[in-house]
PDB file of C-alpha atoms in Angstrom:
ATOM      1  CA  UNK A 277       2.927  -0.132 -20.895  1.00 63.00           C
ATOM      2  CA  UNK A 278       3.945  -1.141 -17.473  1.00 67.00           C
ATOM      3  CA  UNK A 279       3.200   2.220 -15.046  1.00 92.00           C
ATOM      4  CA  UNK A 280       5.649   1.859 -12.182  1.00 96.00           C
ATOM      5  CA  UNK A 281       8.342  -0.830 -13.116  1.00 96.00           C
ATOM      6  CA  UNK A 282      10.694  -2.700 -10.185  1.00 97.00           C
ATOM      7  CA  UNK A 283      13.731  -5.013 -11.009  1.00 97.00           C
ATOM      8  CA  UNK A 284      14.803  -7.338  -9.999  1.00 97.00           C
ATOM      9  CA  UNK A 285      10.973  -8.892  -9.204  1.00 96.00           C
ATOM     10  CA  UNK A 286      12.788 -11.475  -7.249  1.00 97.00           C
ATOM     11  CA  UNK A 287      16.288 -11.770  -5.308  1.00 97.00           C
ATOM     12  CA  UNK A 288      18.155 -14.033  -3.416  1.00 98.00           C
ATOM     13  CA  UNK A 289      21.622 -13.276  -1.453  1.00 97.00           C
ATOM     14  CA  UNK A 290      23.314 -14.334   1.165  1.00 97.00           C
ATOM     15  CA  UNK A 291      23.767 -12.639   5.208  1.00 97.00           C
ATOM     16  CA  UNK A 292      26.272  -9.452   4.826  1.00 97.00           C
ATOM     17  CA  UNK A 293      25.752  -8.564   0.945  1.00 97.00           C
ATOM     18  CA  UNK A 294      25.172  -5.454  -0.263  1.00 97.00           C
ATOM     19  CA  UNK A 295      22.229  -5.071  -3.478  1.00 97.00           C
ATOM     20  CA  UNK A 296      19.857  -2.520  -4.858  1.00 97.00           C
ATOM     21  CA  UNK A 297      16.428  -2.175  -6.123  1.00 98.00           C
ATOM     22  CA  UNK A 298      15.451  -0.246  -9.051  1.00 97.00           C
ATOM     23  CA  UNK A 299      12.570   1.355  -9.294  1.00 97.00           C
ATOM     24  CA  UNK A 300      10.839   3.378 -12.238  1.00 97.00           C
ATOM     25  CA  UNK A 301       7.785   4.741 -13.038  1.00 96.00           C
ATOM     26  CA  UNK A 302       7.001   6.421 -16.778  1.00 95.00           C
ATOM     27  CA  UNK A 303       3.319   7.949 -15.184  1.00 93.00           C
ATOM     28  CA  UNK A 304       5.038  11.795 -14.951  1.00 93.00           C
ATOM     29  CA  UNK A 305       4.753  11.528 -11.085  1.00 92.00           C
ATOM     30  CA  UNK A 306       6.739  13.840  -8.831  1.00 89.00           C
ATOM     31  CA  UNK A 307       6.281  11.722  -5.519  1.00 91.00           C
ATOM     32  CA  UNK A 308       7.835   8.480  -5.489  1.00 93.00           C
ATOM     33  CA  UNK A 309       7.906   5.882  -2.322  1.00 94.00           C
ATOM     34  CA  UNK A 310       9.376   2.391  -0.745  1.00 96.00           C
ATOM     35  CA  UNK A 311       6.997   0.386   1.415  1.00 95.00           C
ATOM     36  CA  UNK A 312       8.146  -2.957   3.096  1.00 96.00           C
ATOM     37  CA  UNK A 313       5.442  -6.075   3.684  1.00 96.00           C
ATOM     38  CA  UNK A 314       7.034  -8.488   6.160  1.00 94.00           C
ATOM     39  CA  UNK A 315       6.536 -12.114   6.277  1.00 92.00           C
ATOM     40  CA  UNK A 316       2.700 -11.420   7.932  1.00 91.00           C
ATOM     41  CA  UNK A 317       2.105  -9.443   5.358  1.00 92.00           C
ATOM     42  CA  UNK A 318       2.010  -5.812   6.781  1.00 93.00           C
ATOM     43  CA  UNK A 319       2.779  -2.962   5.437  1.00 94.00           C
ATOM     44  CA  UNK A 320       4.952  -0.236   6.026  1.00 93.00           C
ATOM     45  CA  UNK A 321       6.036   2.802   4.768  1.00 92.00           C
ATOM     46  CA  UNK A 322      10.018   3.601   4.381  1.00 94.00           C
ATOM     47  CA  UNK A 323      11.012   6.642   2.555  1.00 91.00           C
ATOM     48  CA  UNK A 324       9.254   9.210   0.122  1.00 91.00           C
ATOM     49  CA  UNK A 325      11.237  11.451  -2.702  1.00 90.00           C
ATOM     50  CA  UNK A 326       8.999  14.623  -3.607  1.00 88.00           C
ATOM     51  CA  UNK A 327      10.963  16.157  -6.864  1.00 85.00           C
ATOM     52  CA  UNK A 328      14.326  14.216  -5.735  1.00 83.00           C
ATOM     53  CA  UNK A 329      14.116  15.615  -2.113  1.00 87.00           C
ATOM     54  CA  UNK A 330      13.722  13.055   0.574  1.00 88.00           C
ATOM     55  CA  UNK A 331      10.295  14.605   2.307  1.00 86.00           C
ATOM     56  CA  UNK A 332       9.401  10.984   4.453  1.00 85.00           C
ATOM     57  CA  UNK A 333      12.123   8.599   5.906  1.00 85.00           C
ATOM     58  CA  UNK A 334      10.671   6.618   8.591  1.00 86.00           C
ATOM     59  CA  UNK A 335      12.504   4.678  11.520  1.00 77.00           C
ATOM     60  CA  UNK A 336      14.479   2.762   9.070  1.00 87.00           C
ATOM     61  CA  UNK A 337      18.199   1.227   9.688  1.00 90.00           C
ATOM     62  CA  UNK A 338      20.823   3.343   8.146  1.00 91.00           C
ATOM     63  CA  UNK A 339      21.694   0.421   6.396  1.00 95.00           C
ATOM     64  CA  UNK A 340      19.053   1.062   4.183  1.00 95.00           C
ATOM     65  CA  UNK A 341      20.312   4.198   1.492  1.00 94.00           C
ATOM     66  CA  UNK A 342      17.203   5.437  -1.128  1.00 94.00           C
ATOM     67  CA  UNK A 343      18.710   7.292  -3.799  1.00 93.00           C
ATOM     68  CA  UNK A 344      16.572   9.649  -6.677  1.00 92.00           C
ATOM     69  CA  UNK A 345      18.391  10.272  -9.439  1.00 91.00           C
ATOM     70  CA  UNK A 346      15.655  12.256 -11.115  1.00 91.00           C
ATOM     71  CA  UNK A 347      11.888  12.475 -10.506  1.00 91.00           C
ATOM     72  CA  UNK A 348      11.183   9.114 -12.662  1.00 94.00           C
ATOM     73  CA  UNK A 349      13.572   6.674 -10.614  1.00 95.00           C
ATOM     74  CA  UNK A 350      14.176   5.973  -6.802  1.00 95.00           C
ATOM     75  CA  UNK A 351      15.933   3.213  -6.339  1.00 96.00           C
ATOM     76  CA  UNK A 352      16.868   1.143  -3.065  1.00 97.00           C
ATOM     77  CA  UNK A 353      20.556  -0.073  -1.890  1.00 97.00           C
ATOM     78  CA  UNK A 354      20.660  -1.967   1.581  1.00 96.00           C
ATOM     79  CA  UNK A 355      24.215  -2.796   2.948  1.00 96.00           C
ATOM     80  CA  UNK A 356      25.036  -5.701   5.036  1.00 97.00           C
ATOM     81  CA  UNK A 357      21.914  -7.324   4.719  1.00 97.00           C
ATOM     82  CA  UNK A 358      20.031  -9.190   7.690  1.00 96.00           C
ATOM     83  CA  UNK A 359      18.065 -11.995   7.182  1.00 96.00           C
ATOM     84  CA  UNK A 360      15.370  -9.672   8.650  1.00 94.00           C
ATOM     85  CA  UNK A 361      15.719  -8.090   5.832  1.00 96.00           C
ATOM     86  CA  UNK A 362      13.583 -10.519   3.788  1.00 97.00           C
ATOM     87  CA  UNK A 363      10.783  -9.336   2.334  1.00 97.00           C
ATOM     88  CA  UNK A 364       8.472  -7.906  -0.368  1.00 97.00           C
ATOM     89  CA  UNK A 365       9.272  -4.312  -1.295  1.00 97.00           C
ATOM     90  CA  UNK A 366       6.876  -1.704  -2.752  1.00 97.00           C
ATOM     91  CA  UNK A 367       8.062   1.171  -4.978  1.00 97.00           C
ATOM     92  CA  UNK A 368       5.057   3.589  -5.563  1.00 95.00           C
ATOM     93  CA  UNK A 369       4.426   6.889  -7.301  1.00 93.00           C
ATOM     94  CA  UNK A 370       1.961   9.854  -6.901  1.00 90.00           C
ATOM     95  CA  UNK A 371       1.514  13.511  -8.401  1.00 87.00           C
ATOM     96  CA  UNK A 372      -0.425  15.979  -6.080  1.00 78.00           C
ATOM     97  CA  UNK A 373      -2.587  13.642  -5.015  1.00 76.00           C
ATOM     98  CA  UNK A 374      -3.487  11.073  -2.733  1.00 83.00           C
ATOM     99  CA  UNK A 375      -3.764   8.114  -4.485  1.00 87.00           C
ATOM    100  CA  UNK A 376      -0.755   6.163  -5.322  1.00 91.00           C
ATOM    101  CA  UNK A 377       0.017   3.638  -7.577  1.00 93.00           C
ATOM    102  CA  UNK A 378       2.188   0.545  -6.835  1.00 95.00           C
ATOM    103  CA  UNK A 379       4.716  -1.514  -8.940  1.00 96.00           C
ATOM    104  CA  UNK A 380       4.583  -5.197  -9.139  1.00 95.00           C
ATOM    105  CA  UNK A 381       7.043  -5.772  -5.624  1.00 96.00           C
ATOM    106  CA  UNK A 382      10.061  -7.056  -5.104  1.00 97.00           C
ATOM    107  CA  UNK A 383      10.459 -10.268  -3.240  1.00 97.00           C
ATOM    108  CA  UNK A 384      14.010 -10.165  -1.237  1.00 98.00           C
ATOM    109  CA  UNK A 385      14.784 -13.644   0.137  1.00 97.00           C
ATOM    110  CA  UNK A 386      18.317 -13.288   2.647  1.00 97.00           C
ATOM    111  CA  UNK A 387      20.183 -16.450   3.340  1.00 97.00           C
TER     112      UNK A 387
ATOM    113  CA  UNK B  20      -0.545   8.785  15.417  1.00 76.00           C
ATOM    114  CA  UNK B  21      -3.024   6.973  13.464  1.00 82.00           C
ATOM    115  CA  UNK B  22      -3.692   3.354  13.615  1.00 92.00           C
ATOM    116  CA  UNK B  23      -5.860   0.985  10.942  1.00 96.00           C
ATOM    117  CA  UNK B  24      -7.235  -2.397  12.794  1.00 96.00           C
ATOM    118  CA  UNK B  25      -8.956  -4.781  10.337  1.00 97.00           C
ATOM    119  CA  UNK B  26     -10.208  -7.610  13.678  1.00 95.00           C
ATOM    120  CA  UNK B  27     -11.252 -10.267  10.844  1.00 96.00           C
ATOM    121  CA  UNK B  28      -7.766 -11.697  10.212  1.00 96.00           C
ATOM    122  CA  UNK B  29      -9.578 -14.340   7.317  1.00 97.00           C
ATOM    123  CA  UNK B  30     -13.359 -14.671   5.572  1.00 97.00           C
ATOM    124  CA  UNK B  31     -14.640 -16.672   3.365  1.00 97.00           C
ATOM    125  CA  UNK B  32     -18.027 -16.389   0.763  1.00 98.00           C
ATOM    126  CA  UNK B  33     -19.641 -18.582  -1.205  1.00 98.00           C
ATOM    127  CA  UNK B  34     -19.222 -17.744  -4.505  1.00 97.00           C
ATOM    128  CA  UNK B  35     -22.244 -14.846  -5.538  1.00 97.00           C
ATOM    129  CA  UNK B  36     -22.927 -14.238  -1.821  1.00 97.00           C
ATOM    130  CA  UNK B  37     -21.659 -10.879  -0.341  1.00 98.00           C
ATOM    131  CA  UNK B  38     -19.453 -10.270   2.524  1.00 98.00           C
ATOM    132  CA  UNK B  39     -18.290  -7.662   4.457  1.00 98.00           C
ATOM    133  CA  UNK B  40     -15.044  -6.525   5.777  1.00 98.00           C
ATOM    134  CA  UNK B  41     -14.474  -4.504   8.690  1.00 98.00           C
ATOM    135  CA  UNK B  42     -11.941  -1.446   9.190  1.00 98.00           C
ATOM    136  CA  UNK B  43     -11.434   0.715  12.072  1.00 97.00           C
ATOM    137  CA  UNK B  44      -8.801   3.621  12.333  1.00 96.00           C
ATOM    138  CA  UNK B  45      -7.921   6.078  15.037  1.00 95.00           C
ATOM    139  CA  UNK B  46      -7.406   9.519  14.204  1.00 92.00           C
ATOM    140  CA  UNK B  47      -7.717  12.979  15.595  1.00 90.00           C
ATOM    141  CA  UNK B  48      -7.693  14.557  11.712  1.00 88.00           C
ATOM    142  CA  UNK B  49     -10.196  15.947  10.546  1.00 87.00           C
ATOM    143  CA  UNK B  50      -8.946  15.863   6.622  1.00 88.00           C
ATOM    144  CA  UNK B  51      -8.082  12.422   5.429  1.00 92.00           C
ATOM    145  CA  UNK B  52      -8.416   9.943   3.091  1.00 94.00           C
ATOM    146  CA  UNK B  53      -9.685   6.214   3.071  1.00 96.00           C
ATOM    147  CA  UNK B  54      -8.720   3.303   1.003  1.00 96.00           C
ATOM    148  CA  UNK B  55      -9.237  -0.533   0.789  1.00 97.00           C
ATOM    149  CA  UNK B  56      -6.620  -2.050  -1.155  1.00 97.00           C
ATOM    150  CA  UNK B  57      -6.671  -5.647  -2.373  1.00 97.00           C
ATOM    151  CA  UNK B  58      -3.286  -8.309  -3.051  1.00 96.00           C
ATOM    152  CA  UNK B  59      -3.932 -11.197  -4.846  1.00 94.00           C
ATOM    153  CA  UNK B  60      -1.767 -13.954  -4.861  1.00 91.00           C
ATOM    154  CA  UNK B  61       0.543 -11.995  -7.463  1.00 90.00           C
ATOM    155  CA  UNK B  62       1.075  -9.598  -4.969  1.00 91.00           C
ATOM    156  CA  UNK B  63       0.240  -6.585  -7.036  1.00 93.00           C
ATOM    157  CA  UNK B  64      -1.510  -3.638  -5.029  1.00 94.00           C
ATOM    158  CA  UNK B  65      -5.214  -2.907  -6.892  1.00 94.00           C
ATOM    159  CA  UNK B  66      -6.939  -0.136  -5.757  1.00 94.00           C
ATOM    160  CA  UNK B  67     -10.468  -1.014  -4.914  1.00 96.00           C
ATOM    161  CA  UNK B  68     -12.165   2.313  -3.536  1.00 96.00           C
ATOM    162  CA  UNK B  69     -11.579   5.411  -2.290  1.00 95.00           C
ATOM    163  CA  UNK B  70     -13.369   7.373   0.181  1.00 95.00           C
ATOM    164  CA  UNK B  71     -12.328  11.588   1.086  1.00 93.00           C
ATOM    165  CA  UNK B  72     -13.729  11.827   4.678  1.00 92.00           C
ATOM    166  CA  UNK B  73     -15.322  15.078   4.170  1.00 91.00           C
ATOM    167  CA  UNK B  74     -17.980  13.321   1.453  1.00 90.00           C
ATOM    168  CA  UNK B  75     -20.855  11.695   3.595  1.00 86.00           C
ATOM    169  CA  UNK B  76     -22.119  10.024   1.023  1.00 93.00           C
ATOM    170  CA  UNK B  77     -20.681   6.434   0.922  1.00 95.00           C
ATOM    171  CA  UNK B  78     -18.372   5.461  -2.295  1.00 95.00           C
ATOM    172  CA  UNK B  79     -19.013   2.646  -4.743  1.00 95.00           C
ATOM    173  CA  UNK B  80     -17.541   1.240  -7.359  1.00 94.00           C
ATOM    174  CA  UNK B  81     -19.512  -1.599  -9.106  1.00 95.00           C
ATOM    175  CA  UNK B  82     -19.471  -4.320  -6.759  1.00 97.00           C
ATOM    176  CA  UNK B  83     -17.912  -2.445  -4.155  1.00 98.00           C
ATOM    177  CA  UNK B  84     -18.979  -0.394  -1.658  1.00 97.00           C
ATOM    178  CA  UNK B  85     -18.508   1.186   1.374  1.00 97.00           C
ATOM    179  CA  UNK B  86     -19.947   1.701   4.924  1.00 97.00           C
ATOM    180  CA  UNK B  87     -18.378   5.164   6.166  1.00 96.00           C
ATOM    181  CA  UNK B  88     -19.179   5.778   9.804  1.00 95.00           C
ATOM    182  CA  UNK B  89     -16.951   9.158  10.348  1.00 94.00           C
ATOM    183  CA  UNK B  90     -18.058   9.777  13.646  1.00 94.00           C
ATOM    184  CA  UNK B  91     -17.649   5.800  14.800  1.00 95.00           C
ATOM    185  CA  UNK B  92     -14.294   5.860  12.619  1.00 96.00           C
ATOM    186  CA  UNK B  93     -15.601   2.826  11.046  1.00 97.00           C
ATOM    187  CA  UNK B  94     -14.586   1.980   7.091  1.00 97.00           C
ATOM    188  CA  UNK B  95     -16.098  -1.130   5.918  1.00 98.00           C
ATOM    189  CA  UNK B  96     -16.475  -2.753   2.618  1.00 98.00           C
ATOM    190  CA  UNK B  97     -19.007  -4.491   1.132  1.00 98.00           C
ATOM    191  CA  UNK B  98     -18.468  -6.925  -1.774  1.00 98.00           C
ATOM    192  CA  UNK B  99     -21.759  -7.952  -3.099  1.00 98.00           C
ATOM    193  CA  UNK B 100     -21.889 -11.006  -6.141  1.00 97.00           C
ATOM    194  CA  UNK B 101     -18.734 -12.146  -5.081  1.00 98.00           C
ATOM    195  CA  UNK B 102     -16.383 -14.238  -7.585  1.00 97.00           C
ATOM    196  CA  UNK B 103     -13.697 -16.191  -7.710  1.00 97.00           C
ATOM    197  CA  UNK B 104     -11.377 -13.264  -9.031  1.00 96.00           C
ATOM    198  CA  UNK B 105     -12.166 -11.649  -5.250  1.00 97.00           C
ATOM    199  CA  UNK B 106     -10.163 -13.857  -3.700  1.00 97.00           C
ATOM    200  CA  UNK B 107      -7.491 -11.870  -2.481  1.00 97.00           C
ATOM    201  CA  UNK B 108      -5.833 -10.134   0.492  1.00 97.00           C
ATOM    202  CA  UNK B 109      -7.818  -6.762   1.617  1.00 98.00           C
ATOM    203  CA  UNK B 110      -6.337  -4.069   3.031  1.00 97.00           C
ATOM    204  CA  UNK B 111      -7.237  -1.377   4.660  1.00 97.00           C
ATOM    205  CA  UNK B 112      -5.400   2.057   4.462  1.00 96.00           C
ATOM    206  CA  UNK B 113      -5.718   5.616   6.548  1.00 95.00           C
ATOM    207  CA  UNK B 114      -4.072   8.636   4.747  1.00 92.00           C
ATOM    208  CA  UNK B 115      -3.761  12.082   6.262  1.00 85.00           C
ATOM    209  CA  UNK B 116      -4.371  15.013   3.817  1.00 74.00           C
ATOM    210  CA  UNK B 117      -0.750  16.502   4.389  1.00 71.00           C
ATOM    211  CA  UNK B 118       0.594  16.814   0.797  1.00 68.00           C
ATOM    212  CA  UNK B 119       3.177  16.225  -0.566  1.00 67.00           C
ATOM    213  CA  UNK B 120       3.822  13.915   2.484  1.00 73.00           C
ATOM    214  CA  UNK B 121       1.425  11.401   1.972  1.00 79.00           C
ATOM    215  CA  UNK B 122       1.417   7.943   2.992  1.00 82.00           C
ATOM    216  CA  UNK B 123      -0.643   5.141   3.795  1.00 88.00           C
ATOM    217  CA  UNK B 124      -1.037   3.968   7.224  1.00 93.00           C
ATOM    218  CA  UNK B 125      -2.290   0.268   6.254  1.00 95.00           C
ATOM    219  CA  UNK B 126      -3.924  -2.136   8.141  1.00 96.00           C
ATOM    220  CA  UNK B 127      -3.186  -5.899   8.977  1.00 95.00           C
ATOM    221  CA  UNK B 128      -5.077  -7.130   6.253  1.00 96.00           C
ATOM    222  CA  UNK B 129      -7.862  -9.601   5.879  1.00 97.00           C
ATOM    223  CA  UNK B 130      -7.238 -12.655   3.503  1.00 97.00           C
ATOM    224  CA  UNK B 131     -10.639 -14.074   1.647  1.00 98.00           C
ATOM    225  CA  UNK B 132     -11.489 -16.431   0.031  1.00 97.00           C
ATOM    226  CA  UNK B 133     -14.129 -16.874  -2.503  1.00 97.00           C
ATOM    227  CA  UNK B 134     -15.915 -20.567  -2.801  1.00 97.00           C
ATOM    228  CA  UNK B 135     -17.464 -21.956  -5.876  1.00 95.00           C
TER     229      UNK B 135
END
């Protein structure tokens, strides 16, 4: 059984659309978070739920909207999207405790 | 703020030998957490070893192991018998004890490459 789940694993759109990025994790976890590894492959931390409350939301544009619908999900929207905007993102999951586990990434490709 | 520098940007090992990557961080915590990561080409994230900066005494994990230098803010890993399946990107990760806000400050990473 897969532990923390992202769909699509791979997406390509053009300049200016708007898409989303699911995220789910079946581990009973109450932390859930959204890295970003750019094209030289560094990693980054964007946003962290904690029970559905937004507890960590780095210097990320506003284009970029997490939303937790309940503790097992956060999912990812990003409006007008930049071809900046390309790369892999990381949903991961924690539960009082410092180690986290990762999904399997989703690679965003912007025309 | 904290900062992770891995200075060995690729390595590469024969295949059985053992190599060693470096990590340094920057931090004036005194409670934190250490990690080394590793990406293979399918991109997932694997957890390699952990390493609670109040334990002196060094973590392993089978063929892993690390060199924790608190003092010199050093965190290096040591892959001894190393196989094919290592090939992979390391990284490095710094994480403050400051739940439930935790998150990884990662490093650069260091791509190796195991040789038969």
């Amino acid at each position: 059984d897969t532990a923390v789940s992202q769909t699509p694993k791979y997406l390509v759109t053009q300049m200016g659309n708007d898409k989303s990025i699911k995220c789910e994790q079946n581990l009973g976890h109450d932390t859930m978070y959204w890295y970003k590894q750019d094209s030289k492959k560094f990693l980054k931390i964007m946003f962290s739920y904690n029970n559905k409350e937004l507890i960590i939301n780095e210097t990320v544009p506003n284009r970029f909207s997490p939303k937790s619908p309940d503790k097992a999900h956060l999912n990812l929207h990003i409006n007008s999207l930049e071809l900046g905007d390309s790369a892999v993102y990381f949903c991961a999951s924690s539960h009082h405790h410092p180690e986290q586990y990762f999904g399997p990434g989703t690679r965003l490709t912007v025309t | 703020a904290q900062t992770v520098t891995q200075s060995q940007p690729e390595m590469s090992v024969q295949e059985a030998e053992t190599v060693t990557l470096s990590c340094t961080y920057d931090t004036s915590e005194n409670n934190y957490y250490l990690f080394w990561y590793k990406q293979p080409p399918s991109r997932q994230m694997i957890l390699v070893i952990r390493q609670e900066a109040y334990k002196q005494q060094n973590a392993t994990e089978n063929r892993f192991s690390v060199n924790f230098q608190k003092a010199a803010k050093s965190f290096s890993l040591k892959i001894s018998d190393s196989q094919l399946g290592d090939t992979a990107m390391y990284f490095c990760a710094f994480m403050k004890h400051a739940s439930p806000t935790y998150k990884y400050i990662f490093g650069t990473g260091t791509r190796l490459k195991v040789l038969a």
